[in-house]
One Martini backbone bead per residue (centre of mass of N, CA, C, O) as a GRO file, in nm:
protein
  100
    1MET     BB    1  -1.523  -2.935   3.014
    2ASN     BB    2  -1.303  -2.729   2.837
    3THR     BB    3  -1.337  -2.375   2.745
    4ILE     BB    4  -1.287  -2.212   2.477
    5ILE     BB    5  -1.195  -1.836   2.385
    6HIS     BB    6  -1.175  -1.657   2.167
    7LYS     BB    7  -1.085  -1.316   2.054
    8ARG     BB    8  -1.180  -1.147   1.831
    9LYS     BB    9  -1.120  -0.890   1.601
   10HIS     BB   10  -1.177  -0.616   1.545
   11PRO     BB   11  -1.216  -0.437   1.268
   12GLU     BB   12  -1.116  -0.118   1.506
   13ASP     BB   13  -0.817  -0.175   1.556
   14GLY     BB   14  -0.613  -0.011   1.327
   15ARG     BB   15  -0.492  -0.159   1.170
   16ILE     BB   16  -0.222  -0.231   0.886
   17THR     BB   17  -0.231  -0.389   0.578
   18PHE     BB   18  -0.086  -0.627   0.297
   19PRO     BB   19  -0.240  -0.743   0.085
   20HIS     BB   20  -0.156  -0.897  -0.259
   21LEU     BB   21  -0.280  -0.663  -0.401
   22GLN     BB   22  -0.230  -0.564  -0.770
   23CYS     BB   23  -0.171  -0.333  -1.010
   24TRP     BB   24  -0.208  -0.189  -1.385
   25ASN     BB   25  -0.246   0.100  -1.538
   26PRO     BB   26  -0.188   0.179  -1.884
   27GLU     BB   27  -0.282   0.487  -1.884
   28THR     BB   28  -0.188   0.601  -1.570
   29GLU     BB   29   0.077   0.464  -1.484
   30THR     BB   30  -0.053   0.264  -1.256
   31ALA     BB   31   0.013   0.175  -0.928
   32THR     BB   32  -0.144  -0.063  -0.708
   33ILE     BB   33  -0.196  -0.145  -0.363
   34ALA     BB   34  -0.364  -0.291  -0.121
   35ALA     BB   35  -0.521  -0.215   0.179
   36GLN     BB   36  -0.557  -0.274   0.559
   37VAL     BB   37  -0.771  -0.047   0.768
   38SER     BB   38  -1.024  -0.162   0.949
   39GLY     BB   39  -1.155  -0.337   0.716
   40LYS     BB   40  -1.050  -0.157   0.510
   41ARG     BB   41  -1.047  -0.060   0.205
   42VAL     BB   42  -0.732   0.052   0.034
   43SER     BB   43  -0.558   0.257  -0.200
   44CYS     BB   44  -0.226   0.245  -0.328
   45ARG     BB   45  -0.061   0.502  -0.540
   46ILE     BB   46   0.186   0.456  -0.808
   47SER     BB   47   0.391   0.609  -1.012
   48TYR     BB   48   0.632   0.558  -1.272
   49SER     BB   49   0.777   0.798  -1.214
   50VAL     BB   50   0.849   0.755  -0.918
   51LEU     BB   51   0.983   0.531  -0.940
   52LYS     BB   52   1.194   0.605  -1.168
   53SER     BB   53   1.319   0.858  -0.939
   54ARG     BB   54   1.388   0.662  -0.723
   55PHE     BB   55   1.456   0.421  -0.873
   56PRO     BB   56   1.681   0.440  -1.149
   57GLU     BB   57   1.774   0.098  -1.169
   58ILE     BB   58   1.504  -0.020  -1.287
   59THR     BB   59   1.376  -0.354  -1.415
   60GLY     BB   60   1.129  -0.415  -1.595
   61THR     BB   61   0.862  -0.391  -1.478
   62PRO     BB   62   0.634  -0.218  -1.298
   63MET     BB   63   0.522  -0.461  -1.122
   64GLU     BB   64   0.858  -0.567  -1.073
   65THR     BB   65   0.902  -0.296  -0.920
   66VAL     BB   66   0.737  -0.286  -0.683
   67GLU     BB   67   0.756  -0.569  -0.557
   68LYS     BB   68   1.068  -0.513  -0.507
   69TYR     BB   69   1.012  -0.257  -0.336
   70ARG     BB   70   0.748  -0.276  -0.135
   71LYS     BB   71   0.805  -0.189   0.141
   72GLU     BB   72   0.884   0.095   0.060
   73VAL     BB   73   0.565   0.144  -0.037
   74GLU     BB   74   0.431   0.052   0.222
   75GLU     BB   75   0.537   0.262   0.420
   76ALA     BB   76   0.456   0.482   0.307
   77ALA     BB   77   0.123   0.423   0.317
   78ARG     BB   78   0.115   0.399   0.603
   79LYS     BB   79   0.196   0.692   0.699
   80LEU     BB   80  -0.025   0.835   0.557
   81ILE     BB   81  -0.266   0.665   0.707
   82GLU     BB   82  -0.125   0.770   0.981
   83ASN     BB   83  -0.159   1.062   0.869
   84LYS     BB   84  -0.468   1.092   0.692
   85THR     BB   85  -0.397   1.112   0.353
   86TYR     BB   86  -0.598   1.168   0.174
   87GLU     BB   87  -0.837   1.164  -0.074
   88ASN     BB   88  -1.152   1.189  -0.228
   89ASP     BB   89  -1.147   0.885  -0.257
   90GLY     BB   90  -0.968   0.725  -0.021
   91SER     BB   91  -0.700   0.738  -0.119
   92ILE     BB   92  -0.371   0.649  -0.190
   93LYS     BB   93  -0.094   0.915  -0.250
   94ILE     BB   94   0.237   0.830  -0.385
   95ARG     BB   95   0.529   1.028  -0.319
   96SER     BB   96   0.844   1.072  -0.364
   97ARG     BB   97   0.847   1.229  -0.061
   98ASP     BB   98   0.747   0.940   0.126
   99LEU     BB   99   1.021   0.785   0.010
  100SER     BB  100   1.302   0.662   0.152
   0.00000   0.00000   0.00000
């Protein structure tokens, strides 16, 4: 009998992924998407004012805007995570200058 062994990735492999988890805080007008970094969850926050300043042609709800520009938001978050630009609480704050 042949044995097949599958090597599991170690949670500290350095990969950054973005599960489809997001939320909106109406009090702070901030959207949050989740990143998975080496097996740990990181909140990546972006204010609606940053979205409006960077993407002035936006229409719809804030979360529809995040969904429409998710690729750009994720790329900015990825760069900040790779550069270890964390806030004191361990989250990532995406500013207008971070969006390409």
